[in-house]
Each structure stands twice: as C-alpha cells, then as structure tokens.
Coordinates of N, CA and C and ligand atoms in Angstrom, one line a residue:
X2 N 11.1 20.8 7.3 CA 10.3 19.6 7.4 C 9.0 19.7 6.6
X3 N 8.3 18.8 5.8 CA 7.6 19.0 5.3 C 6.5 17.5 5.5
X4 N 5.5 17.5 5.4 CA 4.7 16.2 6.1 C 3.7 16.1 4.4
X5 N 3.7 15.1 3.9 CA 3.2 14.8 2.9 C 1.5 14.0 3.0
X6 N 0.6 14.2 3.0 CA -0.6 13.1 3.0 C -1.2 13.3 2.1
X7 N -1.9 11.9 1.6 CA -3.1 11.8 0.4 C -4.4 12.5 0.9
X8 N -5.0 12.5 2.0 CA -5.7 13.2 2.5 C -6.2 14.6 2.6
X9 N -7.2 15.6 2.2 CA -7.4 17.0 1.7 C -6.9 17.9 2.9
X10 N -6.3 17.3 4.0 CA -6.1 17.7 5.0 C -5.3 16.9 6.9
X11 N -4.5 17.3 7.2 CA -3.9 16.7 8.7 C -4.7 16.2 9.4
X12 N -4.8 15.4 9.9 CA -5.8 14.7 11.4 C -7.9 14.9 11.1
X13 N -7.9 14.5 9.5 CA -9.1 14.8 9.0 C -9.6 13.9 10.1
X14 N -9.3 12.5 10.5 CA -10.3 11.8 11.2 C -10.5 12.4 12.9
X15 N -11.2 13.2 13.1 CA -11.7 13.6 14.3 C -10.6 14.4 15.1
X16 N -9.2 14.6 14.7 CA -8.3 15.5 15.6 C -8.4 16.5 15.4
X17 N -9.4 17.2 14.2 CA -9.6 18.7 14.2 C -10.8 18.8 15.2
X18 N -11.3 17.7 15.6 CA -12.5 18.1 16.6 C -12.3 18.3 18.0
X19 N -10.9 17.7 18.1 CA -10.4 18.0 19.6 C -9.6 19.1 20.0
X20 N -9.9 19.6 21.4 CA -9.1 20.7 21.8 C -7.7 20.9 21.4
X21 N -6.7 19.9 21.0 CA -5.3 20.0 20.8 C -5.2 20.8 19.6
X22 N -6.5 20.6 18.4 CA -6.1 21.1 17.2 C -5.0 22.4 17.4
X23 N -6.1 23.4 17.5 CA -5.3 24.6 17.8 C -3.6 24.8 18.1
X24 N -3.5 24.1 19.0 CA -2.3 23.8 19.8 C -1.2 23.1 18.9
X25 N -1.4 22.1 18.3 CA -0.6 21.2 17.3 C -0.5 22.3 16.1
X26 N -1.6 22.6 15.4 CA -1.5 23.8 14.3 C -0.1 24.6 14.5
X27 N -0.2 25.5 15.7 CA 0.3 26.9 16.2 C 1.7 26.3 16.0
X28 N 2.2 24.9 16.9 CA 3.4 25.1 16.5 C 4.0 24.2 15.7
X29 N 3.3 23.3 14.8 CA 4.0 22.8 13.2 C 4.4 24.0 12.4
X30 N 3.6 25.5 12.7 CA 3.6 26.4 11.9 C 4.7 27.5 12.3
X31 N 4.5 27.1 13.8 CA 5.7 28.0 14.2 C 7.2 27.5 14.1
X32 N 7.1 25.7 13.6 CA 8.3 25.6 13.8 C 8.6 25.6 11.7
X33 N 7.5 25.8 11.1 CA 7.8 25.9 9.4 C 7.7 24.8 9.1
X34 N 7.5 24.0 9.3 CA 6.6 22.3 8.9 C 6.0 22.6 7.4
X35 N 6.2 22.5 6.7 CA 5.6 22.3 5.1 C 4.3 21.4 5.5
X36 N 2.7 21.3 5.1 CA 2.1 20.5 4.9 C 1.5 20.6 3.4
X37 N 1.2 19.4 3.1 CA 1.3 19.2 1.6 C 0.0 18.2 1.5
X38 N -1.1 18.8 1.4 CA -2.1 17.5 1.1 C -2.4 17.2 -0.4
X39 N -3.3 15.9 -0.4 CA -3.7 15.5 -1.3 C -2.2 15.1 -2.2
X40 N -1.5 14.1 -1.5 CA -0.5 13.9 -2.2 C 0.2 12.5 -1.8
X41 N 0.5 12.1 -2.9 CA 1.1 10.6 -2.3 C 2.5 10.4 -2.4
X42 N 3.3 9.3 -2.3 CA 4.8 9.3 -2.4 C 5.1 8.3 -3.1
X43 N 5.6 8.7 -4.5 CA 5.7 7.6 -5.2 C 7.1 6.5 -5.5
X44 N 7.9 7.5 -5.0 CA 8.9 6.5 -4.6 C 10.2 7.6 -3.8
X45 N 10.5 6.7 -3.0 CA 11.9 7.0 -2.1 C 13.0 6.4 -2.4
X46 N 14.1 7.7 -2.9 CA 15.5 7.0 -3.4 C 16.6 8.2 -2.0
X47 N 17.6 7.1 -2.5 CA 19.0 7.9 -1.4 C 18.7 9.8 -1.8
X48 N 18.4 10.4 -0.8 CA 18.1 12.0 -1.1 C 17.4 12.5 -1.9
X49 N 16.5 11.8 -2.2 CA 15.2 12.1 -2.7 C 13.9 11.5 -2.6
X50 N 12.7 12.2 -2.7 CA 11.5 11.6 -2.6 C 10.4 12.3 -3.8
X51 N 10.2 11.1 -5.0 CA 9.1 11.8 -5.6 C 7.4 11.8 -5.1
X52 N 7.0 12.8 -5.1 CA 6.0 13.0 -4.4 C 4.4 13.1 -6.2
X53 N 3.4 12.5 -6.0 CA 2.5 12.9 -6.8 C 1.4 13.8 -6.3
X54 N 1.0 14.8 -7.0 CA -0.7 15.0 -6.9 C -1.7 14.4 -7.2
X55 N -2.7 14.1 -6.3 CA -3.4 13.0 -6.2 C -4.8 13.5 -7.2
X56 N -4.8 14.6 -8.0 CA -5.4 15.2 -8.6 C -5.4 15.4 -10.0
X57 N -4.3 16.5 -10.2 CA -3.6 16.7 -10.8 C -2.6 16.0 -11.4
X58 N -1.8 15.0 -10.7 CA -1.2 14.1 -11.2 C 0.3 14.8 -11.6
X59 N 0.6 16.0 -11.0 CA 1.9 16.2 -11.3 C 2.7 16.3 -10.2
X60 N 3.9 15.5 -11.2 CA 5.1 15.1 -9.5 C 5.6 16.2 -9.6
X61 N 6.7 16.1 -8.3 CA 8.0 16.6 -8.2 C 8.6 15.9 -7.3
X62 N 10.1 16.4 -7.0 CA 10.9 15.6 -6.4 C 11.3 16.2 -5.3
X63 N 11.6 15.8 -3.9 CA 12.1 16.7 -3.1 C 13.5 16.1 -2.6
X64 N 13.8 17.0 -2.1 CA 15.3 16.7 -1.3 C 15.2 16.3 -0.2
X65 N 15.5 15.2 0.3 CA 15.8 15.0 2.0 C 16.6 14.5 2.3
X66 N 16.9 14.3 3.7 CA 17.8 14.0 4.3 C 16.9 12.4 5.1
X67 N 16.1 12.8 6.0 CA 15.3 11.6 6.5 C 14.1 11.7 5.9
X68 N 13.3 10.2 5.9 CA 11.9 9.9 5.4 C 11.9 9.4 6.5
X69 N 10.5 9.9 7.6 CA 9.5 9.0 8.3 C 8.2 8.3 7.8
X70 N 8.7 7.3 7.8 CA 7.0 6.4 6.9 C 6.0 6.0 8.4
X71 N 4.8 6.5 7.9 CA 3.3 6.4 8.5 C 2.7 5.1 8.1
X72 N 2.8 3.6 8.6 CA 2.4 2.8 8.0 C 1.7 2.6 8.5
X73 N 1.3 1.1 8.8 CA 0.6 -0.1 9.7 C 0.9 0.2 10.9
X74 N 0.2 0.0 11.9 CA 0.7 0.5 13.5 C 0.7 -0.7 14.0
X75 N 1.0 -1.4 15.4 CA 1.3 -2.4 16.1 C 0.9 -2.2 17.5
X76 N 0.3 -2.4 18.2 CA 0.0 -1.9 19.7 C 1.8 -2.4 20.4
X77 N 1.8 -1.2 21.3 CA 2.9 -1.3 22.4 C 2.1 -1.5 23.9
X78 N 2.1 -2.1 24.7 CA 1.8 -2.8 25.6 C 3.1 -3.1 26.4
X79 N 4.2 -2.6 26.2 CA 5.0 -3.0 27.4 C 5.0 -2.6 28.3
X80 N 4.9 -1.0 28.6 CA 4.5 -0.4 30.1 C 3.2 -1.1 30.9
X81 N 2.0 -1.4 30.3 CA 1.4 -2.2 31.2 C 2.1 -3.7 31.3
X82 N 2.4 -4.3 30.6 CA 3.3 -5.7 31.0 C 4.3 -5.4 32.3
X83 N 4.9 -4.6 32.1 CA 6.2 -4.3 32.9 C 5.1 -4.2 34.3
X84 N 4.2 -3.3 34.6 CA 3.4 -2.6 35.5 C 2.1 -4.2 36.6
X85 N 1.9 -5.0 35.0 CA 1.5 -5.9 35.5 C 2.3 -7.1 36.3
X86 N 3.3 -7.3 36.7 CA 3.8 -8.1 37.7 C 3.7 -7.3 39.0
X87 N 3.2 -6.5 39.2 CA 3.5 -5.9 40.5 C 2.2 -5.6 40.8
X88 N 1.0 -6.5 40.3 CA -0.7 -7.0 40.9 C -1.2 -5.7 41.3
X89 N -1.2 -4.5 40.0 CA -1.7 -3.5 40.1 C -3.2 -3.2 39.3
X90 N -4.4 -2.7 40.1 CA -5.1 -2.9 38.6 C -5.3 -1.9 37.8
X91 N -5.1 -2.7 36.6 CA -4.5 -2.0 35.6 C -5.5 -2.5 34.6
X92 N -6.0 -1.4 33.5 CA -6.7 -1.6 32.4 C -5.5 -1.0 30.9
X93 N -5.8 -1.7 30.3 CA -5.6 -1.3 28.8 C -6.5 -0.2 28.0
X94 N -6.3 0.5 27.1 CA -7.5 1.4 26.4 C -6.4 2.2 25.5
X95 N -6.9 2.3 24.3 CA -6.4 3.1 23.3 C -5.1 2.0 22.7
X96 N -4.4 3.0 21.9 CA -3.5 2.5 20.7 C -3.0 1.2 21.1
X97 N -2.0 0.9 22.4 CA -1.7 -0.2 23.5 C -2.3 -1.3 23.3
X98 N -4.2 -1.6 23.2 CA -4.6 -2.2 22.9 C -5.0 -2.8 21.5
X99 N -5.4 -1.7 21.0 CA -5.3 -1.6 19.3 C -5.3 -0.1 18.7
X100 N -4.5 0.0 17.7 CA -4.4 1.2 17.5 C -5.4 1.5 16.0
X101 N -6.2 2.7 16.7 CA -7.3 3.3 16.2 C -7.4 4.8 15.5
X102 N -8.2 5.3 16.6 CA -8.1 6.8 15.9 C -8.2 7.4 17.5
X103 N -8.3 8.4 17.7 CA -8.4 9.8 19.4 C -9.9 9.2 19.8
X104 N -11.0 8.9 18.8 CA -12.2 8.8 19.6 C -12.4 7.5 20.0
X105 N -11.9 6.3 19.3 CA -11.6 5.0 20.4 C -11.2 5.7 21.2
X106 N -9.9 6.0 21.7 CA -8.7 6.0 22.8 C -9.5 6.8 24.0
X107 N -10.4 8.1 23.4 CA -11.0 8.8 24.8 C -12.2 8.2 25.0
X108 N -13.0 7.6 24.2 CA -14.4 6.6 24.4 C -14.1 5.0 25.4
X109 N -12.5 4.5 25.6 CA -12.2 3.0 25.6 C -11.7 4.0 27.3
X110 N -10.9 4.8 27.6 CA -11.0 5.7 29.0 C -12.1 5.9 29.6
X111 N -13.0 6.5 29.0 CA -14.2 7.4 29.7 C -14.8 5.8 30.2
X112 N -15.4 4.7 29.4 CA -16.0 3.7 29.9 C -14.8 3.1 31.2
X113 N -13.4 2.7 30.8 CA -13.3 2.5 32.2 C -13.2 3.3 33.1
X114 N -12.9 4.5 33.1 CA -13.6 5.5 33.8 C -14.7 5.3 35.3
X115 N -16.0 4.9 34.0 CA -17.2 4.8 34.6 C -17.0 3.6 35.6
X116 N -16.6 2.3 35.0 CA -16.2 1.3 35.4 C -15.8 1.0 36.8
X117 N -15.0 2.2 37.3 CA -13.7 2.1 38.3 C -14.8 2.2 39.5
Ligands
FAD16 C1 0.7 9.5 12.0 C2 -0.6 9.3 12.7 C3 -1.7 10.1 12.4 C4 -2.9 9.9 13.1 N1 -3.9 10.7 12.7 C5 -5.1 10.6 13.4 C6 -6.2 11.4 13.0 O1 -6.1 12.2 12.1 N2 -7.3 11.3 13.8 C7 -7.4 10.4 14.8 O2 -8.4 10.4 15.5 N3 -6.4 9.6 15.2 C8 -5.2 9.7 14.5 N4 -4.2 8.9 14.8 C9 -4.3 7.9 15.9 C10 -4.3 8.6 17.2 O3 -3.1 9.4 17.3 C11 -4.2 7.5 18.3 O4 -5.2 6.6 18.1 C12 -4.3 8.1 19.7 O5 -3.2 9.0 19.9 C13 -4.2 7.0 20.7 O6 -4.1 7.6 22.0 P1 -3.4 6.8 23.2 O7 -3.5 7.7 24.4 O8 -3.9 5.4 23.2 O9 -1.9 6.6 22.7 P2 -0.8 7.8 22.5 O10 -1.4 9.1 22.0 O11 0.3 7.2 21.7 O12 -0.2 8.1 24.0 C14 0.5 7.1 24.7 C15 1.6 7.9 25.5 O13 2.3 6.9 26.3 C16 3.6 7.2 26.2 N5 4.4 6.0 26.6 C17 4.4 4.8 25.9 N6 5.2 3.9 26.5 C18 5.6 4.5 27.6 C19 6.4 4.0 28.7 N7 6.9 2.8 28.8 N8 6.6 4.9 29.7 C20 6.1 6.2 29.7 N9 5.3 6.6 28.7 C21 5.0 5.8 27.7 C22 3.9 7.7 24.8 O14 5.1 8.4 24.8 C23 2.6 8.5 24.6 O15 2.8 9.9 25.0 C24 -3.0 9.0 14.1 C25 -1.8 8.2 14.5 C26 -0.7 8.4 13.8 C27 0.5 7.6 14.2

C-alpha cells in the first residue's frame, strides 16, 4: 500500500500533536504502507496511477489494484438520528456535524463536556 499526499508530510494539520501519532506511525510502518509526500496524482487509469512531484516535477507511474480518493467529506449523522427517536440527550460534535480537523472534534467535546 502506498498513501500519496501533496503535503511535506501525513496528518501535518495537528495529528502529529496528538498522542495517537506514535501509535498510527508504528503500525502503517509495521504493516509497509509506502508514504510518499509532496506529491500529487495526476491521473487515474484501469491499473495505473500517474503520480507527480510537487517540486521536482517528475512523474512516475504506479501499479495498482485499488485507488482510495481523499476528497470533500460530508458529515454522517445517522447514528445520532437513529439514537434520537428514543428522547435521549444527545449532542452532536466533530466530523457528524461538520467535518474538520481532531482539534474541532476534541475542542466541540471538551465544551459539551463542560456543558453537561
Ligand atoms: C484522510 C483524512 C485525513 C485527515 N487528516 C487530518 C489531519 O492531518 N489532521 C487533523 O487534525 N484532522 C485530519 N482529518 C480529520 C479528522 O480525522 C477528523 O476531523 C476527526 O477524526 C473527527 O473526529 P470524530 O470523532 O468527529 O469522527 P471520527 O474520528 O470519524 O470518529 C467517529 C467514529 O464513529 C464511528 N461510527 C460512525 N457511525 C457509527 C455507527 N452508526 N455506529 C457505531 N460507530 C459509528 C466511526 O467508525 C468512527 O470510529 C483527516 C480526515 C481524513 C478523512
């Protein structure tokens, strides 16, 4: 597996600041996860993906089998829908509501948190 981003680096926005880093690291590495930064995907064909350097500027092509694309996100909300007919109280916070980054999701907790 190999995870491709334009970015100098994985979970630059604030997930290296959280305790999981470590943890996530240990086993993409233990399971041989290719990471590849500073790189974009310039197009996706049947068993291949050309990949550029966002620098450098030089492609190559890779082999695959599946492409997961990292787009636009959508909040999911049906676990509390489902949970709200049964007049429980129930708050919303994090991606569910809108999806963000880890420091919304633990900052939109910790307030209702306080709240409760
Ligand atoms: C590819 C990608 C890269 C990202 N990179 C970063 C980054 O670098 N830095 C950063 O700060 N943020 C990043 N984010 C955003 C960050 O991951 C989210 O904002 C954060 O995880 C939101 O936390 P959450 O608890 O709201 O939702 P989640 O972390 O998605 O947790 C929700 C949990 O609820 C479970 N669940 C959902 N529905 C049900 C159900 N019906 N029954 C039982 N369980 C259910 C899910 O399985 C999941 O475990 C990234 C997101 C993606 C997709």
């Amino acid at each position: 597996m190999e995870i491709v981003t334009p970015f100098p680096k994985l979970g630059l926005i604030q997930l290296d600041l959280t305790l999981q880093w470590p943890y996530l690291m240990s086993r993409l590495h233990s399971a041989s996860v290719r990471i590849t930064s500073d790189t974009i995907v310039e197009a996706i064909e049947v068993g291949t993906v050309k990949v550029t350097h966002v620098y450098s500027r030089e492609s190559r092509t890779i082999a695959v089998d599946h492409v997961v694309i990292i787009s636009a996100r959508i909040p999911n909300d049906e676990l509390y829908q489902a949970l709200a007919a049964h007049s429980l109280d129930l708050h919303r916070i994090g991606d569910c509501l809108s999806p963000l980054d880890i420091g919304n999701a633990i900052r939109e907790g910790y307030e209702v948190g306080l709240a409760l």
